[in-house]
PDB file of C-alpha atoms and ligand atoms in Angstrom:
ATOM      1  CA  MET A 130       0.000   0.000   0.000  1.00 46.00           C
ATOM      2  CA  ASN A 131       1.594   3.334  -0.981  1.00 52.00           C
ATOM      3  CA  ALA A 132       1.009   6.741   0.606  1.00 49.00           C
ATOM      4  CA  SER A 133      -1.893   7.592  -1.695  1.00 54.00           C
ATOM      5  CA  THR A 134      -3.714   4.273  -1.242  1.00 59.00           C
ATOM      6  CA  PRO A 135      -6.510   4.680   1.288  1.00 57.00           C
ATOM      7  CA  SER A 136      -6.321   2.326   4.254  1.00 58.00           C
ATOM      8  CA  PRO A 137      -9.283  -0.053   4.679  1.00 54.00           C
ATOM      9  CA  ALA A 138     -10.585   2.215   7.470  1.00 51.00           C
ATOM     10  CA  GLN A 139     -10.361   5.299   5.261  1.00 55.00           C
ATOM     11  CA  ASN A 140     -12.119   3.493   2.465  1.00 58.00           C
ATOM     12  CA  GLN A 141     -15.139   2.450   4.475  1.00 67.00           C
ATOM     13  CA  ALA A 142     -18.291   4.432   5.011  1.00 71.00           C
ATOM     14  CA  SER A 143     -18.879   4.968   8.704  1.00 63.00           C
ATOM     15  CA  THR A 144     -21.286   2.343   9.990  1.00 64.00           C
ATOM     16  CA  THR A 145     -21.705   3.908  13.422  1.00 73.00           C
ATOM     17  CA  THR A 146     -22.804   7.527  13.364  1.00 83.00           C
ATOM     18  CA  LEU A 147     -21.705  10.666  11.583  1.00 85.00           C
ATOM     19  CA  TYR A 148     -21.299  12.273  15.008  1.00 77.00           C
ATOM     20  CA  GLY A 149     -18.287  10.610  16.521  1.00 69.00           C
ATOM     21  CA  GLY A 150     -18.101   7.724  14.049  1.00 70.00           C
ATOM     22  CA  VAL A 151     -15.820   9.583  11.641  1.00 71.00           C
ATOM     23  CA  THR A 152     -12.985  11.323  13.469  1.00 78.00           C
ATOM     24  CA  ASN A 153      -9.720  10.501  11.678  1.00 87.00           C
ATOM     25  CA  ARG A 154     -10.613  11.644   8.169  1.00 93.00           C
ATOM     26  CA  ARG A 155     -13.067  13.844   6.313  1.00 96.00           C
ATOM     27  CA  VAL A 156     -16.730  12.885   5.969  1.00 96.00           C
ATOM     28  CA  THR A 157     -17.442  11.538   2.478  1.00 96.00           C
ATOM     29  CA  VAL A 158     -20.450  11.146   0.216  1.00 97.00           C
ATOM     30  CA  ARG A 159     -20.526   7.472   1.198  1.00 96.00           C
ATOM     31  CA  ASP A 160     -20.905   8.401   4.880  1.00 95.00           C
ATOM     32  CA  LEU A 161     -23.885  10.603   3.980  1.00 97.00           C
ATOM     33  CA  ALA A 162     -25.486   7.844   1.896  1.00 96.00           C
ATOM     34  CA  ALA A 163     -24.998   5.418   4.803  1.00 95.00           C
ATOM     35  CA  ALA A 164     -26.573   7.941   7.203  1.00 96.00           C
ATOM     36  CA  LYS A 165     -29.687   8.090   4.989  1.00 96.00           C
ATOM     37  CA  ARG A 166     -29.938   4.287   5.026  1.00 95.00           C
ATOM     38  CA  ARG A 167     -29.657   4.297   8.837  1.00 93.00           C
ATOM     39  CA  GLY A 168     -32.164   7.132   9.144  1.00 95.00           C
ATOM     40  CA  GLU A 169     -29.584   9.328  10.915  1.00 96.00           C
ATOM     41  CA  LYS A 170     -30.265  13.050  10.567  1.00 97.00           C
ATOM     42  CA  TRP A 171     -27.302  15.398  10.141  1.00 97.00           C
ATOM     43  CA  SER A 172     -26.546  19.093  10.177  1.00 97.00           C
ATOM     44  CA  MET A 173     -24.815  21.425   7.771  1.00 98.00           C
ATOM     45  CA  LEU A 174     -23.713  25.009   8.456  1.00 98.00           C
ATOM     46  CA  THR A 175     -22.277  27.643   6.183  1.00 98.00           C
ATOM     47  CA  ALA A 176     -18.731  28.872   6.829  1.00 98.00           C
ATOM     48  CA  TYR A 177     -16.729  31.590   5.109  1.00 98.00           C
ATOM     49  CA  ASP A 178     -13.403  31.696   6.962  1.00 98.00           C
ATOM     50  CA  ALA A 179     -10.859  29.383   8.567  1.00 98.00           C
ATOM     51  CA  LEU A 180     -11.456  30.425  12.179  1.00 98.00           C
ATOM     52  CA  THR A 181     -15.226  29.927  12.252  1.00 98.00           C
ATOM     53  CA  ALA A 182     -14.985  26.777  10.136  1.00 98.00           C
ATOM     54  CA  GLY A 183     -12.505  25.353  12.660  1.00 97.00           C
ATOM     55  CA  VAL A 184     -14.996  25.901  15.482  1.00 97.00           C
ATOM     56  CA  PHE A 185     -17.728  24.052  13.557  1.00 97.00           C
ATOM     57  CA  ASP A 186     -15.318  21.265  12.566  1.00 96.00           C
ATOM     58  CA  GLU A 187     -14.368  20.777  16.232  1.00 94.00           C
ATOM     59  CA  ALA A 188     -18.058  20.784  17.144  1.00 95.00           C
ATOM     60  CA  GLY A 189     -18.524  17.808  14.815  1.00 94.00           C
ATOM     61  CA  ILE A 190     -20.673  19.412  12.113  1.00 96.00           C
ATOM     62  CA  PRO A 191     -20.324  16.804   9.341  1.00 96.00           C
ATOM     63  CA  VAL A 192     -20.740  19.110   6.324  1.00 98.00           C
ATOM     64  CA  LEU A 193     -19.749  22.766   5.930  1.00 98.00           C
ATOM     65  CA  LEU A 194     -21.025  24.804   3.009  1.00 98.00           C
ATOM     66  CA  VAL A 195     -19.023  27.706   1.659  1.00 99.00           C
ATOM     67  CA  GLY A 196     -22.255  29.212   0.452  1.00 98.00           C
ATOM     68  CA  ASP A 197     -22.511  32.103  -1.941  1.00 98.00           C
ATOM     69  CA  SER A 198     -24.584  33.526   0.923  1.00 98.00           C
ATOM     70  CA  ALA A 199     -21.087  34.868   1.663  1.00 98.00           C
ATOM     71  CA  GLY A 200     -22.323  37.685  -0.582  1.00 98.00           C
ATOM     72  CA  ASN A 201     -24.877  39.003   1.909  1.00 96.00           C
ATOM     73  CA  CYS A 202     -23.554  37.384   5.115  1.00 96.00           C
ATOM     74  CA  HIS A 203     -19.812  38.020   4.848  1.00 97.00           C
ATOM     75  CA  LEU A 204     -18.903  40.384   2.010  1.00 97.00           C
ATOM     76  CA  GLY A 205     -21.518  43.107   2.506  1.00 97.00           C
ATOM     77  CA  TYR A 206     -23.510  42.723  -0.730  1.00 97.00           C
ATOM     78  CA  GLU A 207     -27.309  42.776  -0.735  1.00 96.00           C
ATOM     79  CA  THR A 208     -27.703  39.431  -2.504  1.00 97.00           C
ATOM     80  CA  THR A 209     -25.624  36.445  -3.637  1.00 98.00           C
ATOM     81  CA  VAL A 210     -25.607  37.656  -7.247  1.00 98.00           C
ATOM     82  CA  PRO A 211     -22.348  39.697  -7.255  1.00 98.00           C
ATOM     83  CA  VAL A 212     -20.207  36.902  -5.765  1.00 98.00           C
ATOM     84  CA  THR A 213     -17.362  35.879  -8.099  1.00 98.00           C
ATOM     85  CA  MET A 214     -15.437  32.667  -8.660  1.00 98.00           C
ATOM     86  CA  ASP A 215     -12.235  34.283  -7.348  1.00 98.00           C
ATOM     87  CA  GLN A 216     -14.017  35.173  -4.093  1.00 98.00           C
ATOM     88  CA  MET A 217     -15.439  31.651  -3.763  1.00 98.00           C
ATOM     89  CA  VAL A 218     -12.009  30.118  -4.336  1.00 99.00           C
ATOM     90  CA  MET A 219     -10.428  32.352  -1.687  1.00 98.00           C
ATOM     91  CA  LEU A 220     -13.130  31.749   0.942  1.00 98.00           C
ATOM     92  CA  SER A 221     -13.297  28.006   0.220  1.00 99.00           C
ATOM     93  CA  ALA A 222      -9.527  27.573   0.505  1.00 99.00           C
ATOM     94  CA  ALA A 223      -9.642  29.259   3.929  1.00 99.00           C
ATOM     95  CA  VAL A 224     -12.439  26.948   5.112  1.00 98.00           C
ATOM     96  CA  VAL A 225     -10.544  23.873   3.896  1.00 98.00           C
ATOM     97  CA  ARG A 226      -7.374  25.062   5.689  1.00 98.00           C
ATOM     98  CA  GLY A 227      -9.297  25.589   8.924  1.00 98.00           C
ATOM     99  CA  THR A 228     -10.859  22.120   9.059  1.00 97.00           C
ATOM    100  CA  LYS A 229      -9.863  18.463   9.323  1.00 96.00           C
ATOM    101  CA  ARG A 230     -12.991  16.405   9.441  1.00 96.00           C
ATOM    102  CA  SER A 231     -16.007  18.129   7.855  1.00 97.00           C
ATOM    103  CA  MET A 232     -16.810  17.596   4.204  1.00 98.00           C
ATOM    104  CA  ILE A 233     -16.421  20.985   2.529  1.00 98.00           C
ATOM    105  CA  VAL A 234     -18.955  21.853  -0.169  1.00 99.00           C
ATOM    106  CA  ALA A 235     -18.532  25.094  -2.147  1.00 99.00           C
ATOM    107  CA  ASP A 236     -21.187  26.949  -4.107  1.00 98.00           C
ATOM    108  CA  LEU A 237     -20.742  27.672  -7.780  1.00 98.00           C
ATOM    109  CA  PRO A 238     -21.767  31.358  -7.797  1.00 98.00           C
ATOM    110  CA  PHE A 239     -24.187  33.054 -10.187  1.00 98.00           C
ATOM    111  CA  GLY A 240     -22.831  33.168 -13.743  1.00 98.00           C
ATOM    112  CA  SER A 241     -20.195  30.491 -13.160  1.00 98.00           C
ATOM    113  CA  TYR A 242     -22.140  27.478 -14.520  1.00 98.00           C
ATOM    114  CA  GLN A 243     -25.349  28.523 -16.277  1.00 98.00           C
ATOM    115  CA  GLU A 244     -23.777  29.029 -19.723  1.00 98.00           C
ATOM    116  CA  SER A 245     -22.901  25.395 -20.359  1.00 98.00           C
ATOM    117  CA  PRO A 246     -21.846  22.134 -18.747  1.00 98.00           C
ATOM    118  CA  ALA A 247     -18.298  22.940 -19.909  1.00 98.00           C
ATOM    119  CA  GLN A 248     -18.352  26.212 -17.969  1.00 98.00           C
ATOM    120  CA  ALA A 249     -19.660  24.348 -14.899  1.00 98.00           C
ATOM    121  CA  MET A 250     -16.823  21.823 -15.231  1.00 98.00           C
ATOM    122  CA  HIS A 251     -14.165  24.510 -15.608  1.00 98.00           C
ATOM    123  CA  ASN A 252     -15.270  26.318 -12.452  1.00 98.00           C
ATOM    124  CA  ALA A 253     -15.935  23.182 -10.383  1.00 98.00           C
ATOM    125  CA  ALA A 254     -12.376  22.098 -11.194  1.00 98.00           C
ATOM    126  CA  ARG A 255     -11.094  25.457  -9.909  1.00 98.00           C
ATOM    127  CA  LEU A 256     -12.878  24.938  -6.582  1.00 98.00           C
ATOM    128  CA  MET A 257     -11.478  21.428  -6.248  1.00 98.00           C
ATOM    129  CA  LYS A 258      -7.924  22.117  -7.443  1.00 98.00           C
ATOM    130  CA  GLU A 259      -7.294  25.646  -6.112  1.00 98.00           C
ATOM    131  CA  ALA A 260      -9.371  25.507  -2.914  1.00 98.00           C
ATOM    132  CA  GLY A 261      -9.370  21.768  -2.193  1.00 98.00           C
ATOM    133  CA  VAL A 262     -13.113  21.363  -1.575  1.00 98.00           C
ATOM    134  CA  GLY A 263     -14.684  17.903  -1.597  1.00 98.00           C
ATOM    135  CA  ALA A 264     -17.852  18.799  -3.492  1.00 98.00           C
ATOM    136  CA  VAL A 265     -19.667  21.650  -5.234  1.00 99.00           C
ATOM    137  CA  LYS A 266     -23.249  22.879  -5.050  1.00 99.00           C
ATOM    138  CA  LEU A 267     -25.253  24.474  -7.820  1.00 98.00           C
ATOM    139  CA  GLU A 268     -28.810  25.746  -8.126  1.00 98.00           C
ATOM    140  CA  GLY A 269     -31.519  24.365 -10.396  1.00 98.00           C
ATOM    141  CA  GLY A 270     -33.331  21.084 -10.980  1.00 98.00           C
ATOM    142  CA  GLU A 271     -34.156  19.947 -14.519  1.00 98.00           C
ATOM    143  CA  ARG A 272     -32.430  23.046 -15.929  1.00 97.00           C
ATOM    144  CA  SER A 273     -29.096  22.060 -14.352  1.00 98.00           C
ATOM    145  CA  ALA A 274     -29.344  18.310 -14.985  1.00 98.00           C
ATOM    146  CA  ARG A 275     -26.901  18.196 -17.928  1.00 98.00           C
ATOM    147  CA  SER A 276     -24.246  20.077 -15.995  1.00 98.00           C
ATOM    148  CA  ILE A 277     -24.652  17.828 -12.945  1.00 98.00           C
ATOM    149  CA  GLU A 278     -24.288  14.777 -15.177  1.00 98.00           C
ATOM    150  CA  LEU A 279     -21.046  16.018 -16.717  1.00 98.00           C
ATOM    151  CA  LEU A 280     -19.556  16.974 -13.344  1.00 98.00           C
ATOM    152  CA  VAL A 281     -20.450  13.635 -11.787  1.00 98.00           C
ATOM    153  CA  GLU A 282     -19.016  11.739 -14.781  1.00 98.00           C
ATOM    154  CA  ALA A 283     -15.812  13.713 -14.311  1.00 98.00           C
ATOM    155  CA  GLY A 284     -15.593  12.757 -10.619  1.00 98.00           C
ATOM    156  CA  VAL A 285     -17.013  15.893  -9.016  1.00 98.00           C
ATOM    157  CA  PRO A 286     -19.490  15.206  -6.189  1.00 98.00           C
ATOM    158  CA  VAL A 287     -22.456  17.532  -6.704  1.00 98.00           C
ATOM    159  CA  MET A 288     -25.001  18.773  -4.187  1.00 99.00           C
ATOM    160  CA  ALA A 289     -28.052  20.194  -5.987  1.00 98.00           C
ATOM    161  CA  HIS A 290     -30.236  23.056  -4.704  1.00 98.00           C
ATOM    162  CA  ILE A 291     -33.918  23.376  -5.630  1.00 98.00           C
ATOM    163  CA  GLY A 292     -37.040  25.122  -4.351  1.00 98.00           C
ATOM    164  CA  LEU A 293     -36.093  28.715  -3.579  1.00 98.00           C
ATOM    165  CA  THR A 294     -32.877  29.417  -5.473  1.00 98.00           C
ATOM    166  CA  PRO A 295     -31.466  32.732  -4.182  1.00 97.00           C
ATOM    167  CA  GLN A 296     -29.378  33.381  -7.312  1.00 98.00           C
ATOM    168  CA  SER A 297     -32.744  33.934  -9.098  1.00 97.00           C
ATOM    169  CA  VAL A 298     -33.821  36.619  -6.607  1.00 97.00           C
ATOM    170  CA  HIS A 299     -34.398  39.210  -9.324  1.00 97.00           C
ATOM    171  CA  ALA A 300     -36.444  36.827 -11.502  1.00 96.00           C
ATOM    172  CA  LEU A 301     -38.471  35.661  -8.489  1.00 96.00           C
ATOM    173  CA  GLY A 302     -39.021  39.210  -7.203  1.00 96.00           C
ATOM    174  CA  GLY A 303     -37.707  38.313  -3.742  1.00 95.00           C
ATOM    175  CA  TYR A 304     -37.519  35.112  -1.725  1.00 96.00           C
ATOM    176  CA  PRO A 305     -41.025  33.582  -1.890  1.00 96.00           C
ATOM    177  CA  VAL A 306     -41.886  30.087  -0.636  1.00 96.00           C
ATOM    178  CA  GLN A 307     -41.772  27.614  -3.556  1.00 97.00           C
ATOM    179  CA  GLY A 308     -43.780  24.503  -4.417  1.00 97.00           C
ATOM    180  CA  ARG A 309     -47.185  25.792  -3.320  1.00 97.00           C
ATOM    181  CA  GLY A 310     -50.059  24.511  -5.452  1.00 97.00           C
ATOM    182  CA  ASP A 311     -50.293  21.310  -7.502  1.00 97.00           C
ATOM    183  CA  GLU A 312     -48.289  22.389 -10.555  1.00 97.00           C
ATOM    184  CA  ALA A 313     -45.436  23.891  -8.508  1.00 98.00           C
ATOM    185  CA  ALA A 314     -45.338  20.814  -6.259  1.00 98.00           C
ATOM    186  CA  HIS A 315     -45.147  18.503  -9.281  1.00 98.00           C
ATOM    187  CA  GLN A 316     -42.344  20.613 -10.748  1.00 98.00           C
ATOM    188  CA  LEU A 317     -40.411  20.376  -7.472  1.00 98.00           C
ATOM    189  CA  LEU A 318     -40.750  16.593  -7.514  1.00 98.00           C
ATOM    190  CA  ARG A 319     -39.598  16.500 -11.148  1.00 98.00           C
ATOM    191  CA  ASP A 320     -36.619  18.694 -10.252  1.00 98.00           C
ATOM    192  CA  ALA A 321     -35.694  16.471  -7.316  1.00 98.00           C
ATOM    193  CA  LYS A 322     -35.856  13.325  -9.419  1.00 98.00           C
ATOM    194  CA  ALA A 323     -33.896  14.964 -12.245  1.00 98.00           C
ATOM    195  CA  VAL A 324     -30.957  15.891  -9.997  1.00 98.00           C
ATOM    196  CA  GLN A 325     -30.938  12.436  -8.415  1.00 98.00           C
ATOM    197  CA  GLN A 326     -31.036  10.839 -11.862  1.00 98.00           C
ATOM    198  CA  SER A 327     -28.122  13.058 -12.941  1.00 98.00           C
ATOM    199  CA  GLY A 328     -25.999  11.745 -10.079  1.00 98.00           C
ATOM    200  CA  ALA A 329     -26.229  14.444  -7.380  1.00 98.00           C
ATOM    201  CA  PHE A 330     -25.278  12.963  -3.988  1.00 98.00           C
ATOM    202  CA  ALA A 331     -27.677  15.231  -2.049  1.00 98.00           C
ATOM    203  CA  VAL A 332     -30.168  17.998  -2.683  1.00 98.00           C
ATOM    204  CA  VAL A 333     -30.946  21.177  -0.758  1.00 98.00           C
ATOM    205  CA  LEU A 334     -34.679  21.980  -0.517  1.00 98.00           C
ATOM    206  CA  GLU A 335     -35.094  25.652   0.325  1.00 98.00           C
ATOM    207  CA  ALA A 336     -38.333  27.324   1.445  1.00 98.00           C
ATOM    208  CA  VAL A 337     -40.833  24.649   0.485  1.00 98.00           C
ATOM    209  CA  PRO A 338     -43.897  23.472   2.439  1.00 98.00           C
ATOM    210  CA  ALA A 339     -42.963  20.881   5.051  1.00 98.00           C
ATOM    211  CA  GLU A 340     -45.351  18.269   3.674  1.00 98.00           C
ATOM    212  CA  LEU A 341     -43.900  18.544   0.183  1.00 98.00           C
ATOM    213  CA  ALA A 342     -40.319  18.333   1.524  1.00 98.00           C
ATOM    214  CA  ALA A 343     -41.317  15.174   3.409  1.00 98.00           C
ATOM    215  CA  GLN A 344     -42.768  13.686   0.214  1.00 98.00           C
ATOM    216  CA  VAL A 345     -39.601  14.461  -1.765  1.00 98.00           C
ATOM    217  CA  THR A 346     -37.451  12.993   1.021  1.00 98.00           C
ATOM    218  CA  GLU A 347     -39.452   9.798   0.992  1.00 98.00           C
ATOM    219  CA  GLN A 348     -39.261   9.435  -2.773  1.00 98.00           C
ATOM    220  CA  LEU A 349     -35.509  10.054  -3.100  1.00 98.00           C
ATOM    221  CA  ALA A 350     -32.680   7.652  -2.330  1.00 98.00           C
ATOM    222  CA  ILE A 351     -30.229  10.562  -1.881  1.00 98.00           C
ATOM    223  CA  PRO A 352     -30.292  12.754   1.253  1.00 98.00           C
ATOM    224  CA  THR A 353     -32.408  15.910   1.256  1.00 98.00           C
ATOM    225  CA  VAL A 354     -31.036  18.921   3.146  1.00 98.00           C
ATOM    226  CA  GLY A 355     -33.755  21.296   4.278  1.00 98.00           C
ATOM    227  CA  ILE A 356     -33.637  25.020   4.923  1.00 98.00           C
ATOM    228  CA  GLY A 357     -37.186  26.139   5.518  1.00 98.00           C
ATOM    229  CA  GLY A 358     -38.347  22.663   4.522  1.00 98.00           C
ATOM    230  CA  GLY A 359     -39.772  21.488   7.855  1.00 98.00           C
ATOM    231  CA  PRO A 360     -38.654  18.639  10.113  1.00 98.00           C
ATOM    232  CA  ASP A 361     -38.743  15.621   7.798  1.00 98.00           C
ATOM    233  CA  THR A 362     -35.762  16.166   5.511  1.00 98.00           C
ATOM    234  CA  ASP A 363     -32.721  13.948   6.053  1.00 98.00           C
ATOM    235  CA  ALA A 364     -30.512  16.883   7.047  1.00 98.00           C
ATOM    236  CA  GLN A 365     -30.812  20.571   7.914  1.00 98.00           C
ATOM    237  CA  VAL A 366     -28.695  23.543   6.877  1.00 98.00           C
ATOM    238  CA  LEU A 367     -28.570  27.040   8.339  1.00 98.00           C
ATOM    239  CA  VAL A 368     -26.503  30.095   7.490  1.00 98.00           C
ATOM    240  CA  TRP A 369     -24.120  30.318  10.452  1.00 98.00           C
ATOM    241  CA  THR A 370     -24.570  34.056  11.018  1.00 98.00           C
ATOM    242  CA  ASP A 371     -28.348  33.485  11.348  1.00 98.00           C
ATOM    243  CA  MET A 372     -27.909  30.431  13.594  1.00 98.00           C
ATOM    244  CA  ALA A 373     -25.515  32.220  15.955  1.00 98.00           C
ATOM    245  CA  GLY A 374     -27.295  35.578  16.089  1.00 97.00           C
ATOM    246  CA  MET A 375     -24.703  37.619  14.159  1.00 97.00           C
ATOM    247  CA  THR A 376     -27.125  38.772  11.469  1.00 94.00           C
ATOM    248  CA  ALA A 377     -28.401  42.335  11.870  1.00 91.00           C
ATOM    249  CA  GLY A 378     -32.176  42.796  11.815  1.00 89.00           C
ATOM    250  CA  ARG A 379     -34.854  40.295  10.846  1.00 90.00           C
ATOM    251  CA  VAL A 380     -34.043  36.689  10.019  1.00 92.00           C
ATOM    252  CA  PRO A 381     -36.277  34.331   8.000  1.00 94.00           C
ATOM    253  CA  LYS A 382     -39.055  32.394   9.779  1.00 95.00           C
ATOM    254  CA  PHE A 383     -37.173  29.105   9.372  1.00 97.00           C
ATOM    255  CA  VAL A 384     -34.160  30.280  11.408  1.00 98.00           C
ATOM    256  CA  LYS A 385     -33.624  29.247  15.019  1.00 98.00           C
ATOM    257  CA  GLN A 386     -31.033  31.402  16.797  1.00 97.00           C
ATOM    258  CA  TYR A 387     -28.827  29.399  19.155  1.00 98.00           C
ATOM    259  CA  ALA A 388     -26.770  32.326  20.433  1.00 97.00           C
ATOM    260  CA  ASP A 389     -26.690  36.118  20.421  1.00 97.00           C
ATOM    261  CA  LEU A 390     -23.148  36.666  19.161  1.00 98.00           C
ATOM    262  CA  ARG A 391     -23.946  40.145  17.847  1.00 98.00           C
ATOM    263  CA  THR A 392     -24.679  41.318  21.392  1.00 97.00           C
ATOM    264  CA  VAL A 393     -21.721  39.409  22.884  1.00 98.00           C
ATOM    265  CA  LEU A 394     -19.267  40.864  20.350  1.00 98.00           C
ATOM    266  CA  GLY A 395     -20.720  44.368  20.539  1.00 98.00           C
ATOM    267  CA  ASP A 396     -20.502  44.301  24.352  1.00 98.00           C
ATOM    268  CA  ALA A 397     -16.882  43.109  24.166  1.00 98.00           C
ATOM    269  CA  ALA A 398     -15.979  45.900  21.719  1.00 98.00           C
ATOM    270  CA  ARG A 399     -17.700  48.551  23.891  1.00 98.00           C
ATOM    271  CA  ALA A 400     -15.979  47.289  27.063  1.00 98.00           C
ATOM    272  CA  TYR A 401     -12.589  47.371  25.301  1.00 98.00           C
ATOM    273  CA  ALA A 402     -13.156  50.920  24.005  1.00 98.00           C
ATOM    274  CA  GLN A 403     -14.219  52.058  27.469  1.00 98.00           C
ATOM    275  CA  ASP A 404     -11.076  50.529  29.055  1.00 98.00           C
ATOM    276  CA  VAL A 405      -8.899  52.312  26.504  1.00 98.00           C
ATOM    277  CA  ARG A 406     -10.685  55.606  27.196  1.00 98.00           C
ATOM    278  CA  THR A 407     -10.268  55.269  30.967  1.00 98.00           C
ATOM    279  CA  GLY A 408      -6.733  53.857  30.835  1.00 98.00           C
ATOM    280  CA  ALA A 409      -7.807  50.537  32.428  1.00 98.00           C
ATOM    281  CA  PHE A 410      -6.301  48.766  29.419  1.00 98.00           C
ATOM    282  CA  PRO A 411      -3.493  47.950  28.995  1.00 98.00           C
ATOM    283  CA  ALA A 412      -2.739  47.144  32.652  1.00 97.00           C
ATOM    284  CA  ALA A 413       0.627  46.076  34.069  1.00 97.00           C
ATOM    285  CA  GLU A 414      -0.009  42.417  33.161  1.00 97.00           C
ATOM    286  CA  HIS A 415      -0.401  43.349  29.482  1.00 97.00           C
ATOM    287  CA  SER A 416       2.832  45.361  29.402  1.00 97.00           C
ATOM    288  CA  PHE A 417       6.480  44.334  28.965  1.00 98.00           C
ATOM    289  CA  THR A 418       9.143  45.245  31.514  1.00 94.00           C
TER     290      THR A 418
HETATM  291  O1  LIG B 733     -25.437  29.961  -0.031  1.00 71.77           O
HETATM  292  C1  LIG B 733     -25.978  29.373   0.920  1.00 71.77           C
HETATM  293  O2  LIG B 733     -25.714  29.631   2.092  1.00 71.77           O
HETATM  294  C2  LIG B 733     -26.945  28.333   0.608  1.00 71.77           C
HETATM  295  C3  LIG B 733     -27.742  27.783   1.746  1.00 71.77           C
HETATM  296  C4  LIG B 733     -28.811  28.724   2.069  1.00 71.77           C
HETATM  297  C5  LIG B 733     -28.246  26.432   1.453  1.00 71.77           C
HETATM  298  O3  LIG B 733     -27.102  27.978  -0.505  1.00 71.77           O
END
């Protein structure tokens, strides 16, 4: 066995649990498929930098998404639309460097794959070669099926994203719930089956009625990852800044906030500024003799 040959342990999908079962290597698509067969639910969070990604990796989050939500949650844009490939490569490389165990999935941003399957392949290869991610995500069901097929044939694991697709914000006129009504529900099911058929290893279902998400989950062999898709998807994903209370202002209905980091960080910054003003910082213990 040479250095590049995986050991039998590395080669096997975890048969215990994703949480704790896989600790000496990165989570793989086979681990996620095995989790679906076991009925084990898993979590995904976005990450945009090495430091935060390292915290989530240590916390055992099996999959981290370098989402193009970096546009509005990290880079200060209003939407995901302006995000470029160069930005995604830089952010993704940082997340890979900051982690050891999580599978890292990177978004193909708007305009980086819609032209043709060849364009999708070119940019997916950049994310894998330059940033070192383990998989890419792209938006669209039937409309993206040919690109998914080509990527998968070329050895790129693809996570699909259907329902509300934020890169289409201007065409949708905002971020409305998708899949309501018979025709829209049937289209969502067709989209889900198309991405599975094309070889996607998982599919994000964003902002769809819980009952419809449950139906899709039951009909697919690949894991569904819900965000605003109710409790019955195989996995859940949240934008980390929403989950941890860093986002300013209103968050979507589907978000649960597990911390209030915006207040914690603001309080720390105010206390520091006050200490500087009063001369309480730096004290003797922070100074060199
Ligand atoms: O970019 C992103 O963060 C996403 C999630 C909302 C799934 O696509």
